[in-house]
Each structure stands twice: as C-alpha cells, then as structure tokens.
C-alpha cells in the first residue's frame, strides 16, 4: 500500500533465535570451566577460531544478535594462540590503549576477574567495542601472527571477557572505582562514543561529570544508528549503567543549543570545562534529480525509525516506516550494510547495494559484507547513481551509469570513471542514501568556538578548541569515523581537560 506500512510483522520475535541466543557464550561463560592452563599448549600456527553465529536463513527474519560469541572452550583455545610478546605491537593499534597482552594473558591463566580488570582499566565500553570495532584494521592488524597467518581474534576475546562480566551478579562485577573528588565539574554534551569515553575517564579521575543528551536515552549513534542484530540495546544500557555507578550523571531530553549553550554552562551553571561530542549526524545526499520523491530515505532516518523507534514492532510501537518490496541502498560503508540488512529483516523482497567502486574497495568491514551477502543482499559494484525515477510522486527506479576504475584519487583508491553508453535503470520502490554525514548546523548554537572550513570544530591534537575551557572530540572534529576512534578522541580530550583543571 502507499503512504503507510507493509503488512504488520514482528521480525524481532523468533523463538528459535531467542533459544539460540539464550544458549550463547554470553549466558554460558560463567558456567563452564576450562582445563587448567598447565594442561594446555599454545600452538602459534593454529588457525583462528570462528565465532558461532545464527543461521543466515533464520537470522534474516529476526533482529536477534547475529554473532553468538565464543564458548569458554573456544575463547581459551583462541587466547592460547597469543604469543604473549615481550613487545605487544597489537596494543599500538588500539586507539584507547587497551592492555591487550595482559587481558589475554589473564584469560589464558583462567583468571577472569583479572582479565576484565585489565580491559576496563583503559576501555569503558568493552562489550560494545568487542562487537562493533574494526579490530581487523587496528589492533589485530598489528598482531605479530598476522605477518604469516591469522591474527589473534582480539575483538572476539574482548567481547567474551566483557560478556562474562555482564553475566555475573552485580555485586561481583568489575566496576571502576573513582579517584577522590577534585571538586571540579565538567559538562559533556552528547552521549555518543566520544562523550561516554570522555565522561568515564574524567569521572575515574575524580571530577564531577554531567552528560547532556538531546534524546531520551544514551548512546548517540550506538543507540540509533547500529542495529540490534549487531549491538543489542541491553548491552549498551549495561555499559552506560556502569558509568552511572562511577558517578556520571545523565540528563536526557536536554538539547544543548536550544535550551542552553556551552557558554552558559560555564558562566552560569558552574561548570569548569565543557566537552562537545555531538557527532556528525546530518545526512549527506547525492544531489541528483528525484531525491524528493516518496520512498527516498537517508540511512539516518531509516535506521533511527527501525532500530531506535521500534518500527519493526509496528503496531505495538506506533512508528511505522515504509520499507518497500524492492530496496536499493546507495553506499559501501558499514551504514549501508546496516541499512540493507535491516531492510532484509523488514521483509523487503529484494535488497540491492549500489556502489561506484568495486566490492573489494568497500570501506565496510569484511565481516559485514559477508553477512549481508549471506542474508540475501545483492551488490551491484561499479555503478554510479544519476537520478531517482518516479511516478505519481513515488520511487519507481534508480537510474545508474556503469563505471570503470581509473587512476587513484586523494583517498588512495582508484577513481571510478563513467563508461559512456552504459546507463540503465534498476527497478525499485525504495532508495536509501548511505553516503556519509556532516556536522549539524545546530553546532553554532552550542558554541562560538572556531570552526573549520567544513563546519567542524577546530581543535588541536588533544581536543582543545579556540575557547580554553571548551574541548571536543569524535566525529564533530574529524567527520564520520569509527566508534573506537571517537572513544580514543574522548579519552585524549579527558586527559587534556584533567590537566587544564589541575592548573
């Protein structure tokens, strides 16, 4: 039907998937004891251990988590692949500086409390990072085993240890203890990965931290942009709860820039410093004909409606979304994969990703591309959108031109060059644009600190803005990047704020 939603379904409810998840390593981690470390060997050339996951045919019809996590046996076997290098090069690839050698070493020794303690010394969100961080291009890329074979599955082990801690009674869990109070107050604007990392680091150092979030719950892009099947909301809520135990106060439904601004927080509300971590959430469009047709979405709107506003549970939640029967997603990053895989779960008959370069050059994680294809997503590579076609105000197709790769551009990748006479129209009734984001114009209402030519906050390498009391980090400084890079920026800014407050 037009102007409404497709037949009412509830794809997030799947008894088989629920049972499968209940039996997953996250639930079983605390119940199984591995053999003593002395009885086990650590073969450095043993193949990397795969992570159990839901069957593609089943998971494409539910929103339960795809990756089920390691069993205790798999986790210990994978940990024993670690060489425990004297100079752990892997740690140099972690933006938040996790003690990788130590947390894996404690896991090898069956000392799980020590393992989670090592993790949380540097990472306030280990269960989140273990799920969504691109370890393959960061810490695992620096693993010495990667030079001749497969790196240790650091991210999977991080998730295993964090899930083990989450499975314990709250009185037994590992929570960071704050330093004695300094009497200083810091306001953090935005509760995305940069804001959460900054808040956790500052609270641990003894400062009073208050986070101001415009939405009704915390997490920023972690909550509204990443689907439940990749990052369950319960996991995110648990990690935010740990920050609350540390003393961080969260103020929801408070859009700074509308009801107050950074200057007023400093001059009128008694804060000694402000950190801005609002992300870059304004979607980019293609600027081609037809983008105003019904059935065209930005990936932000589509994912927010489905993953954050429960559109998948309509009519239980009254936030309907039109997802169509033939969906085309434009883009090649993780967000494009998330949108395409979400559309599959919303019962779209056919989902196609259109990307102007080749699949090998897609910036999305290899795992996400693999999962998307397993679930039925088709990829049309070397296709450049020219126009969105429509009839009576509704999308009927995406007109594209085939491309070939030319010389490398500024990104280092070969530039797509149009092939004359190769145009065609891909029939569809929904187009989702997932080609990136930029800084929101609301930023100028939040602060009068200096901006870059592209409209992002200008900072030094430690997050200092042109206002000595205002700091910033994450996508609002760099443009769209990864969760872990935003967290690293938040931590670095927290150290600079701490130094500023001391002086």
CSV table of C-alpha atoms in Angstrom, one decimal:
chain,number,residue,atom,x,y,z
A,1,UNK,CA,0.0,0.0,0.0
A,2,UNK,CA,1.1,3.6,-0.5
A,3,UNK,CA,1.6,6.2,2.2
A,4,UNK,CA,1.7,3.6,5.0
A,5,UNK,CA,3.5,0.4,6.0
A,6,UNK,CA,3.5,-3.1,4.7
A,7,UNK,CA,1.6,-5.9,6.3
A,8,UNK,CA,2.1,-6.0,10.1
A,9,UNK,CA,5.0,-8.2,11.1
A,10,UNK,CA,7.2,-8.5,14.1
A,11,UNK,CA,10.5,-9.8,12.8
A,12,UNK,CA,12.3,-9.3,16.1
A,13,UNK,CA,10.3,-12.1,17.7
A,14,UNK,CA,11.8,-15.6,16.8
A,15,UNK,CA,11.6,-18.3,19.5
A,16,UNK,CA,14.3,-20.3,17.9
A,17,UNK,CA,16.7,-17.4,17.7
A,18,UNK,CA,15.8,-16.5,21.3
A,19,UNK,CA,16.7,-20.0,22.4
A,20,UNK,CA,19.9,-19.9,20.4
A,21,UNK,CA,20.9,-16.6,22.0
A,22,UNK,CA,20.0,-17.9,25.5
A,23,UNK,CA,22.4,-20.8,24.9
A,24,UNK,CA,25.1,-18.4,23.6
A,25,UNK,CA,28.5,-18.0,25.3
A,26,UNK,CA,27.4,-14.7,26.9
A,27,UNK,CA,25.0,-16.8,29.0
A,28,UNK,CA,27.2,-19.8,29.4
A,29,UNK,CA,30.5,-18.1,30.1
A,30,UNK,CA,30.3,-18.2,33.8
A,31,UNK,CA,29.1,-21.9,33.9
A,32,UNK,CA,32.0,-23.7,32.1
A,33,UNK,CA,35.5,-24.1,33.5
A,34,UNK,CA,38.3,-24.8,31.0
A,35,UNK,CA,41.1,-27.2,31.7
A,36,UNK,CA,44.0,-25.9,33.8
A,37,UNK,CA,46.4,-23.7,31.8
A,38,UNK,CA,49.3,-26.1,32.6
A,39,UNK,CA,47.5,-28.9,30.7
A,40,UNK,CA,47.1,-26.8,27.6
A,41,UNK,CA,49.5,-25.9,24.9
A,42,UNK,CA,49.6,-22.7,22.9
A,43,UNK,CA,50.3,-23.5,19.2
A,44,UNK,CA,51.1,-20.2,17.4
A,45,UNK,CA,50.2,-21.6,14.0
A,46,UNK,CA,46.8,-23.0,14.9
A,47,UNK,CA,44.1,-21.5,12.7
A,48,UNK,CA,42.0,-18.7,14.1
A,49,UNK,CA,38.7,-19.9,15.7
A,50,UNK,CA,35.5,-18.9,14.1
A,51,UNK,CA,32.7,-17.4,16.2
A,52,UNK,CA,29.4,-19.2,16.3
A,53,UNK,CA,26.6,-17.3,14.6
A,54,UNK,CA,22.9,-17.6,13.7
A,55,UNK,CA,22.0,-19.5,10.5
A,56,UNK,CA,21.6,-16.9,7.7
A,57,UNK,CA,18.1,-18.0,6.7
A,58,UNK,CA,16.9,-17.7,10.2
A,59,UNK,CA,18.6,-14.5,11.3
A,60,UNK,CA,17.5,-12.6,8.2
A,61,UNK,CA,14.0,-12.8,9.7
A,62,UNK,CA,14.8,-11.6,13.2
A,63,UNK,CA,16.6,-8.8,14.9
A,64,UNK,CA,18.4,-11.1,17.4
A,65,UNK,CA,22.2,-10.8,17.5
A,66,UNK,CA,23.9,-12.5,14.6
A,67,UNK,CA,27.2,-13.3,16.3
A,68,UNK,CA,26.7,-15.5,19.3
A,69,UNK,CA,30.1,-15.1,20.9
A,70,UNK,CA,32.8,-17.7,21.8
A,71,UNK,CA,32.1,-20.6,24.1
A,72,UNK,CA,34.5,-20.9,27.0
A,73,UNK,CA,36.4,-23.7,25.2
A,74,UNK,CA,36.7,-21.6,22.0
A,75,UNK,CA,37.8,-18.5,24.0
A,76,UNK,CA,40.5,-20.3,25.8
A,77,UNK,CA,41.7,-22.1,22.6
A,78,UNK,CA,41.9,-18.7,20.8
A,79,UNK,CA,43.6,-17.0,23.7
A,80,UNK,CA,46.3,-19.6,23.7
A,81,UNK,CA,47.2,-18.6,20.1
A,82,UNK,CA,48.5,-15.4,21.6
A,83,UNK,CA,52.3,-15.4,21.8
A,84,UNK,CA,52.4,-13.0,24.8
A,85,UNK,CA,55.0,-11.0,23.0
A,86,UNK,CA,57.6,-9.1,25.1
A,87,UNK,CA,56.7,-6.1,23.0
A,88,UNK,CA,53.0,-6.4,22.2
A,89,UNK,CA,52.7,-4.4,18.9
A,90,UNK,CA,48.9,-5.0,18.9
A,91,UNK,CA,48.5,-2.5,21.7
A,92,UNK,CA,49.9,0.2,19.5
A,93,UNK,CA,46.9,-0.3,17.1
A,94,UNK,CA,44.3,0.3,19.8
A,95,UNK,CA,43.0,3.9,19.9
A,96,UNK,CA,42.1,3.6,23.6
A,97,UNK,CA,45.3,1.8,24.6
A,98,UNK,CA,43.8,-1.4,25.9
A,99,UNK,CA,46.3,-3.7,27.8
A,100,UNK,CA,45.8,-6.5,25.2
A,101,UNK,CA,48.6,-8.7,26.3
A,102,UNK,CA,47.6,-8.6,29.9
A,103,UNK,CA,43.9,-9.2,29.5
A,104,UNK,CA,44.6,-12.2,27.2
A,105,UNK,CA,47.3,-13.5,29.5
A,106,UNK,CA,44.9,-13.5,32.4
A,107,UNK,CA,42.3,-15.3,30.3
A,108,UNK,CA,45.0,-17.9,29.4
A,109,UNK,CA,45.6,-18.3,33.2
A,110,UNK,CA,41.9,-18.8,33.8
A,111,UNK,CA,41.9,-15.5,35.9
A,112,UNK,CA,38.7,-13.9,34.5
A,113,UNK,CA,38.4,-11.2,37.2
A,114,UNK,CA,41.9,-10.1,36.4
A,115,UNK,CA,41.2,-10.2,32.6
A,116,UNK,CA,38.1,-7.9,32.8
A,117,UNK,CA,40.0,-5.6,35.2
A,118,UNK,CA,42.8,-5.2,32.7
A,119,UNK,CA,40.2,-4.5,30.0
A,120,UNK,CA,38.3,-1.9,32.0
A,121,UNK,CA,41.5,0.0,33.0
A,122,UNK,CA,41.5,1.5,29.5
A,123,UNK,CA,38.1,0.8,27.9
A,124,UNK,CA,34.8,2.0,29.5
A,125,UNK,CA,32.8,0.1,26.8
A,126,UNK,CA,34.4,-3.3,26.2
A,127,UNK,CA,31.2,-5.2,25.4
A,128,UNK,CA,30.4,-2.5,22.8
A,129,UNK,CA,33.8,-2.4,21.3
A,130,UNK,CA,34.1,-6.2,21.2
A,131,UNK,CA,31.1,-6.1,18.8
A,132,UNK,CA,31.5,-3.1,16.6
A,133,UNK,CA,35.1,-2.0,16.4
A,134,UNK,CA,37.1,-2.8,13.2
A,135,UNK,CA,39.8,-4.7,15.1
A,136,UNK,CA,41.0,-6.2,11.8
A,137,UNK,CA,42.3,-2.8,10.7
A,138,UNK,CA,43.6,-1.8,14.1
A,139,UNK,CA,44.9,-3.9,16.9
A,140,UNK,CA,44.7,-7.2,15.0
A,141,UNK,CA,46.4,-5.7,12.0
A,142,UNK,CA,49.4,-5.1,14.3
A,143,UNK,CA,49.4,-8.7,15.8
A,144,UNK,CA,52.7,-10.4,15.1
A,145,UNK,CA,50.8,-13.5,13.9
A,146,UNK,CA,49.2,-11.5,11.1
A,147,UNK,CA,52.5,-11.3,9.3
A,148,UNK,CA,52.4,-15.0,8.4
A,149,UNK,CA,48.9,-16.1,9.1
A,150,UNK,CA,45.8,-15.0,11.0
A,151,UNK,CA,45.9,-12.6,13.9
A,152,UNK,CA,44.6,-13.5,17.3
A,153,UNK,CA,40.9,-12.7,17.4
A,154,UNK,CA,41.4,-9.8,19.9
A,155,UNK,CA,37.9,-8.3,19.4
A,156,UNK,CA,36.1,-11.7,20.0
A,157,UNK,CA,38.1,-12.3,23.1
A,158,UNK,CA,37.3,-8.7,24.4
A,159,UNK,CA,33.6,-9.5,23.8
A,160,UNK,CA,33.9,-12.8,25.6
A,161,UNK,CA,35.5,-11.4,28.7
A,162,UNK,CA,33.1,-8.4,28.8
A,163,UNK,CA,30.1,-10.7,28.4
A,164,UNK,CA,31.4,-12.9,31.2
A,165,UNK,CA,31.5,-9.9,33.5
A,166,UNK,CA,27.9,-8.9,32.4
A,167,UNK,CA,26.7,-12.4,33.3
A,168,UNK,CA,27.8,-12.1,36.9
A,169,UNK,CA,25.7,-10.8,39.9
A,170,UNK,CA,26.1,-7.1,40.1
A,171,UNK,CA,27.8,-7.3,43.5
A,172,UNK,CA,30.6,-9.4,41.9
A,173,UNK,CA,31.1,-7.4,38.8
A,174,UNK,CA,34.1,-5.3,37.9
A,175,UNK,CA,33.4,-1.6,38.2
A,176,UNK,CA,36.0,1.2,38.1
A,177,UNK,CA,36.5,3.0,41.4
A,178,UNK,CA,36.8,6.8,41.1
A,179,UNK,CA,39.7,8.8,42.5
A,180,UNK,CA,39.0,11.1,45.4
A,181,UNK,CA,36.8,14.1,44.4
A,182,UNK,CA,38.6,17.1,42.9
A,183,UNK,CA,35.7,19.4,43.4
A,184,UNK,CA,35.7,20.3,39.7
A,185,UNK,CA,32.7,20.0,37.4
A,186,UNK,CA,32.7,19.1,33.7
A,187,UNK,CA,29.7,19.1,31.3
A,188,UNK,CA,29.8,16.6,28.4
A,189,UNK,CA,27.5,17.5,25.5
A,190,UNK,CA,26.4,14.3,23.7
A,191,UNK,CA,26.4,10.7,24.9
A,192,UNK,CA,27.8,9.0,21.9
A,193,UNK,CA,31.1,7.1,22.0
A,194,UNK,CA,33.3,10.2,22.3
A,195,UNK,CA,31.1,11.6,25.1
A,196,UNK,CA,30.9,8.3,27.0
A,197,UNK,CA,34.6,7.7,26.9
A,198,UNK,CA,35.4,11.2,28.0
A,199,UNK,CA,32.8,11.1,30.8
A,200,UNK,CA,34.1,7.8,32.1
A,201,UNK,CA,37.8,8.9,32.1
A,202,UNK,CA,37.0,12.2,33.8
A,203,UNK,CA,34.8,10.5,36.5
A,204,UNK,CA,37.6,8.0,37.2
A,205,UNK,CA,40.0,10.9,37.8
A,206,UNK,CA,37.7,12.3,40.5
A,207,UNK,CA,35.8,15.0,38.6
A,208,UNK,CA,32.1,15.5,38.8
A,209,UNK,CA,30.7,14.8,35.3
A,210,UNK,CA,27.2,15.6,33.9
A,211,UNK,CA,26.3,14.4,30.4
A,212,UNK,CA,23.6,16.3,28.4
A,213,UNK,CA,21.8,14.3,25.8
A,214,UNK,CA,19.1,15.6,23.4
A,215,UNK,CA,17.4,12.2,23.0
A,216,UNK,CA,15.6,10.2,25.6
A,217,UNK,CA,18.3,7.6,26.1
A,218,UNK,CA,22.1,7.4,25.9
A,219,UNK,CA,24.5,6.1,23.4
A,220,UNK,CA,24.1,8.5,20.5
A,221,UNK,CA,24.9,6.7,17.2
A,222,UNK,CA,25.4,3.5,19.2
A,223,UNK,CA,21.7,3.6,20.0
A,224,UNK,CA,20.0,5.0,16.9
A,225,UNK,CA,22.5,4.0,14.2
A,226,UNK,CA,23.6,0.5,14.9
A,227,UNK,CA,21.0,-2.3,14.5
A,228,UNK,CA,20.0,-4.6,17.3
A,229,UNK,CA,21.4,-7.6,15.5
A,230,UNK,CA,24.9,-6.1,15.7
A,231,UNK,CA,24.7,-4.3,19.0
A,232,UNK,CA,21.8,-5.2,21.4
A,233,UNK,CA,20.5,-2.2,23.2
A,234,UNK,CA,20.7,-4.2,26.5
A,235,UNK,CA,24.5,-4.4,26.1
A,236,UNK,CA,24.7,-0.6,25.6
A,237,UNK,CA,22.4,0.1,28.5
A,238,UNK,CA,24.5,-2.1,30.7
A,239,UNK,CA,27.7,-0.2,29.9
A,240,UNK,CA,26.1,3.2,30.4
A,241,UNK,CA,24.9,1.8,33.8
A,242,UNK,CA,28.5,1.1,34.7
A,243,UNK,CA,29.3,4.8,34.0
A,244,UNK,CA,26.4,5.8,36.3
A,245,UNK,CA,27.9,3.6,39.1
A,246,UNK,CA,31.1,5.5,38.5
A,247,UNK,CA,29.2,8.7,39.3
A,248,UNK,CA,28.4,10.1,35.9
A,249,UNK,CA,25.1,11.9,35.8
A,250,UNK,CA,23.0,11.7,32.6
A,251,UNK,CA,20.4,14.4,31.6
A,252,UNK,CA,18.2,13.2,28.8
A,253,UNK,CA,15.8,15.2,26.6
A,254,UNK,CA,18.1,18.3,27.0
A,255,UNK,CA,19.3,19.5,23.6
A,256,UNK,CA,22.1,21.9,24.4
A,257,UNK,CA,21.9,24.7,21.8
A,258,UNK,CA,18.1,25.0,22.2
A,259,UNK,CA,17.7,25.4,26.0
A,260,UNK,CA,21.2,26.5,26.9
A,261,UNK,CA,24.7,26.6,25.3
A,262,UNK,CA,28.3,25.9,26.3
A,263,UNK,CA,29.0,29.4,27.4
A,264,UNK,CA,26.0,29.4,29.8
A,265,UNK,CA,27.0,26.0,31.2
A,266,UNK,CA,30.4,27.6,32.1
A,267,UNK,CA,29.4,31.0,33.2
A,268,UNK,CA,26.0,30.4,34.8
A,269,UNK,CA,25.8,26.8,35.8
A,270,UNK,CA,29.2,26.5,37.5
A,271,UNK,CA,31.0,24.0,35.2
A,272,UNK,CA,34.7,24.4,34.9
A,273,UNK,CA,35.1,22.8,31.5
A,274,UNK,CA,32.9,21.5,28.6
A,275,UNK,CA,33.5,18.6,26.2
A,276,UNK,CA,31.5,18.6,23.0
A,277,UNK,CA,30.9,15.2,21.4
A,278,UNK,CA,27.7,15.5,19.5
A,279,UNK,CA,28.9,13.6,16.4
A,280,UNK,CA,28.2,14.5,12.8
A,281,UNK,CA,24.6,13.4,12.3
A,282,UNK,CA,23.4,15.5,9.4
A,283,UNK,CA,23.0,13.1,6.4
A,284,UNK,CA,24.5,13.8,3.0
A,285,UNK,CA,22.5,13.3,-0.1
A,286,UNK,CA,23.5,12.7,-3.7
A,287,UNK,CA,22.1,16.0,-5.1
A,288,UNK,CA,20.6,14.2,-8.1
A,289,UNK,CA,17.1,14.5,-9.6
A,290,UNK,CA,14.3,12.7,-7.7
A,291,UNK,CA,15.7,12.8,-4.2
A,292,UNK,CA,12.4,14.5,-3.1
A,293,UNK,CA,10.3,11.5,-4.1
A,294,UNK,CA,8.3,9.4,-1.6
A,295,UNK,CA,10.3,6.3,-0.8
A,296,UNK,CA,13.7,8.0,-0.6
A,297,UNK,CA,15.4,7.9,2.8
A,298,UNK,CA,18.6,8.9,4.3
A,299,UNK,CA,20.2,6.0,6.1
A,300,UNK,CA,19.9,8.0,9.4
A,301,UNK,CA,16.2,8.3,9.2
A,302,UNK,CA,15.6,4.7,8.1
A,303,UNK,CA,17.9,3.2,10.8
A,304,UNK,CA,16.6,5.5,13.5
A,305,UNK,CA,13.0,4.6,12.8
A,306,UNK,CA,13.6,0.9,12.7
A,307,UNK,CA,16.4,0.4,15.3
A,308,UNK,CA,15.6,3.1,17.8
A,309,UNK,CA,11.9,3.8,17.4
A,310,UNK,CA,10.8,0.2,17.2
A,311,UNK,CA,9.3,0.4,13.7
A,312,UNK,CA,10.0,-3.3,13.3
A,313,UNK,CA,7.4,-3.8,16.1
A,314,UNK,CA,4.6,-1.9,14.4
A,315,UNK,CA,1.8,-1.7,15.5
A,316,UNK,CA,3.0,-2.5,19.0
A,317,UNK,CA,5.0,0.8,18.7
A,318,UNK,CA,3.3,3.4,16.6
A,319,UNK,CA,6.3,4.4,14.5
A,320,UNK,CA,5.5,3.0,11.0
A,321,UNK,CA,8.1,3.0,8.3
A,322,UNK,CA,7.7,2.4,4.6
A,323,UNK,CA,10.3,-0.2,3.6
A,324,UNK,CA,9.0,-1.2,0.2
A,325,UNK,CA,9.4,-4.5,-1.7
A,326,UNK,CA,12.4,-3.7,-3.8
A,327,UNK,CA,15.0,-1.6,-1.9
A,328,UNK,CA,18.2,-0.1,-3.3
A,329,UNK,CA,20.9,1.2,-0.9
A,330,UNK,CA,23.5,3.6,-2.2
A,331,UNK,CA,26.8,3.4,-0.5
A,332,UNK,CA,29.5,0.9,0.5
A,333,UNK,CA,30.2,1.6,4.2
A,334,UNK,CA,29.1,-0.1,7.4
A,335,UNK,CA,26.0,2.1,7.5
A,336,UNK,CA,25.0,1.0,4.0
A,337,UNK,CA,25.4,-2.6,5.1
A,338,UNK,CA,23.3,-1.9,8.3
A,339,UNK,CA,20.5,-0.3,6.2
A,340,UNK,CA,20.5,-3.2,3.7
A,341,UNK,CA,20.4,-5.9,6.3
A,342,UNK,CA,17.7,-4.1,8.2
A,343,UNK,CA,15.6,-3.9,5.1
A,344,UNK,CA,16.0,-7.6,4.6
A,345,UNK,CA,14.7,-8.1,8.1
A,346,UNK,CA,11.7,-5.8,7.4
A,347,UNK,CA,10.7,-8.4,4.7
A,348,UNK,CA,11.7,-6.5,1.6
A,349,UNK,CA,11.5,-8.8,-1.3
A,350,UNK,CA,14.8,-7.7,-2.9
A,351,UNK,CA,17.6,-5.6,-1.5
A,352,UNK,CA,20.5,-4.3,-3.6
A,353,UNK,CA,23.5,-2.2,-2.7
A,354,UNK,CA,24.8,0.1,-5.4
A,355,UNK,CA,28.4,1.2,-5.1
A,356,UNK,CA,30.5,3.2,-7.5
A,357,UNK,CA,33.7,1.3,-6.9
A,358,UNK,CA,34.3,-2.5,-6.6
A,359,UNK,CA,33.3,-4.7,-3.7
A,360,UNK,CA,37.0,-5.1,-2.7
A,361,UNK,CA,37.2,-1.3,-2.2
A,362,UNK,CA,34.1,-1.0,0.0
A,363,UNK,CA,35.0,0.7,3.3
A,364,UNK,CA,32.6,-1.6,5.2
A,365,UNK,CA,34.0,-4.3,7.4
A,366,UNK,CA,34.6,-7.6,5.5
A,367,UNK,CA,32.5,-9.4,8.1
A,368,UNK,CA,29.6,-7.1,7.5
A,369,UNK,CA,29.8,-7.5,3.7
A,370,UNK,CA,30.0,-11.3,4.1
A,371,UNK,CA,26.9,-11.3,6.4
A,372,UNK,CA,24.9,-9.1,4.1
A,373,UNK,CA,25.5,-11.4,1.1
A,374,UNK,CA,24.7,-14.5,3.2
A,375,UNK,CA,21.4,-12.9,4.1
A,376,UNK,CA,20.4,-12.2,0.5
A,377,UNK,CA,21.7,-8.7,-0.2
A,378,UNK,CA,22.9,-8.2,-3.8
A,379,UNK,CA,25.8,-6.0,-4.6
A,380,UNK,CA,26.0,-4.0,-7.8
A,381,UNK,CA,29.5,-2.7,-8.0
A,382,UNK,CA,30.9,0.0,-10.3
A,383,UNK,CA,27.5,1.7,-10.5
A,384,UNK,CA,27.1,5.5,-10.2
A,385,UNK,CA,23.6,6.9,-9.5
A,386,UNK,CA,22.4,9.5,-12.0
A,387,UNK,CA,18.8,10.1,-11.0
A,388,UNK,CA,15.9,8.6,-9.0
A,389,UNK,CA,12.9,8.0,-11.2
A,390,UNK,CA,9.3,8.1,-10.1
A,391,UNK,CA,5.7,8.1,-10.9
A,392,UNK,CA,2.8,9.9,-9.2
A,393,UNK,CA,5.3,11.1,-6.5
A,394,UNK,CA,6.7,7.6,-5.7
A,395,UNK,CA,10.0,6.0,-6.5
A,396,UNK,CA,10.0,3.5,-9.4
A,397,UNK,CA,13.7,3.1,-10.1
A,398,UNK,CA,17.3,4.2,-9.7
A,399,UNK,CA,19.0,5.3,-13.0
A,400,UNK,CA,22.7,4.5,-12.9
A,401,UNK,CA,25.7,4.5,-15.1
A,402,UNK,CA,28.3,1.8,-15.1
A,403,UNK,CA,31.9,2.7,-14.1
A,404,UNK,CA,35.4,1.5,-14.6
A,405,UNK,CA,38.4,2.3,-12.3
A,406,UNK,CA,40.9,4.9,-13.3
A,407,UNK,CA,43.8,6.5,-11.5
A,408,UNK,CA,43.9,6.7,-7.7
A,409,UNK,CA,42.2,9.8,-6.2
A,410,UNK,CA,43.0,11.6,-2.9
A,411,UNK,CA,41.8,8.7,-0.9
A,412,UNK,CA,44.4,6.4,-2.5
A,413,UNK,CA,41.7,4.3,-4.2
A,414,UNK,CA,41.3,4.2,-7.9
A,415,UNK,CA,38.8,6.8,-9.1
A,416,UNK,CA,35.6,5.5,-10.7
A,417,UNK,CA,35.2,6.7,-14.3
A,418,UNK,CA,31.9,6.6,-16.2
A,419,UNK,CA,31.6,4.3,-19.2
A,420,UNK,CA,29.8,6.1,-22.0
A,421,UNK,CA,26.5,4.5,-23.2
A,422,UNK,CA,26.3,2.1,-20.2
A,423,UNK,CA,23.2,3.6,-18.4
A,424,UNK,CA,20.4,1.5,-17.1
A,425,UNK,CA,17.5,1.8,-14.6
A,426,UNK,CA,17.3,-0.6,-11.6
A,427,UNK,CA,13.6,-1.0,-10.7
A,428,UNK,CA,12.8,-0.3,-7.1
A,429,UNK,CA,10.2,1.4,-4.8
A,430,UNK,CA,12.6,2.5,-2.1
A,431,UNK,CA,16.0,4.2,-2.2
A,432,UNK,CA,18.2,4.6,0.9
A,433,UNK,CA,21.1,7.0,0.7
A,434,UNK,CA,24.1,6.0,2.8
A,435,UNK,CA,26.9,8.1,1.5
A,436,UNK,CA,28.0,9.8,4.7
A,437,UNK,CA,27.2,12.6,7.2
A,438,UNK,CA,28.4,16.1,8.1
A,439,UNK,CA,28.3,18.4,11.1
A,440,UNK,CA,24.8,19.7,12.1
A,441,UNK,CA,24.1,23.4,11.8
A,442,UNK,CA,23.0,23.3,15.4
A,443,UNK,CA,26.7,23.3,16.4
A,444,UNK,CA,26.8,27.1,16.1
A,445,UNK,CA,24.0,27.3,18.6
A,446,UNK,CA,26.0,25.3,21.1
A,447,UNK,CA,29.3,27.1,21.0
A,448,UNK,CA,31.1,30.1,19.4
A,449,UNK,CA,34.4,28.2,19.3
A,450,UNK,CA,36.2,28.4,16.0
A,451,UNK,CA,35.0,26.0,13.2
A,452,UNK,CA,36.9,24.6,10.2
A,453,UNK,CA,36.0,25.4,6.6
A,454,UNK,CA,33.9,22.2,6.5
A,455,UNK,CA,31.9,23.3,9.5
A,456,UNK,CA,33.5,21.0,12.1
A,457,UNK,CA,35.0,22.1,15.4
A,458,UNK,CA,38.7,23.2,15.1
A,459,UNK,CA,40.8,21.6,17.8
A,460,UNK,CA,44.4,20.8,18.5
A,461,UNK,CA,45.5,17.1,18.7
A,462,UNK,CA,44.3,16.9,22.3
A,463,UNK,CA,40.9,18.3,21.7
A,464,UNK,CA,41.4,21.9,22.7
A,465,UNK,CA,39.2,24.4,20.9
A,466,UNK,CA,39.8,28.1,20.4
A,467,UNK,CA,38.0,28.6,23.8
A,468,UNK,CA,40.4,27.4,26.5
A,469,UNK,CA,37.5,25.9,28.6
A,470,UNK,CA,35.9,24.0,25.7
A,471,UNK,CA,37.2,20.8,24.3
A,472,UNK,CA,35.8,18.5,21.6
A,473,UNK,CA,36.4,15.1,20.0
A,474,UNK,CA,34.9,12.4,17.8
A,475,UNK,CA,33.0,12.9,14.5
A,476,UNK,CA,32.3,16.6,15.3
A,477,UNK,CA,36.0,17.2,14.9
A,478,UNK,CA,37.1,14.6,12.3
A,479,UNK,CA,34.0,13.9,10.4
A,480,UNK,CA,32.4,10.4,10.3
A,481,UNK,CA,34.8,7.8,11.6
A,482,UNK,CA,34.7,4.7,13.7
A,483,UNK,CA,33.3,4.2,17.2
A,484,UNK,CA,36.8,3.3,18.7
A,485,UNK,CA,38.4,6.4,17.1
A,486,UNK,CA,35.8,8.6,18.6
A,487,UNK,CA,36.4,6.9,22.0
A,488,UNK,CA,40.1,7.5,21.6
A,489,UNK,CA,39.5,11.2,21.0
A,490,UNK,CA,37.2,11.4,24.0
A,491,UNK,CA,39.9,9.8,26.2
A,492,UNK,CA,42.6,12.1,24.9
A,493,UNK,CA,40.5,15.1,25.5
A,494,UNK,CA,39.7,13.9,29.0
A,495,UNK,CA,43.4,13.9,29.8
A,496,UNK,CA,43.8,17.4,28.5
A,497,UNK,CA,40.7,18.6,30.5
A,498,UNK,CA,42.2,16.9,33.6
A,499,UNK,CA,45.5,18.8,33.1
A,500,UNK,CA,43.6,22.1,32.5
A,501,UNK,CA,41.6,21.6,35.7
A,502,UNK,CA,44.7,20.9,37.7
A,503,UNK,CA,46.3,24.2,36.5
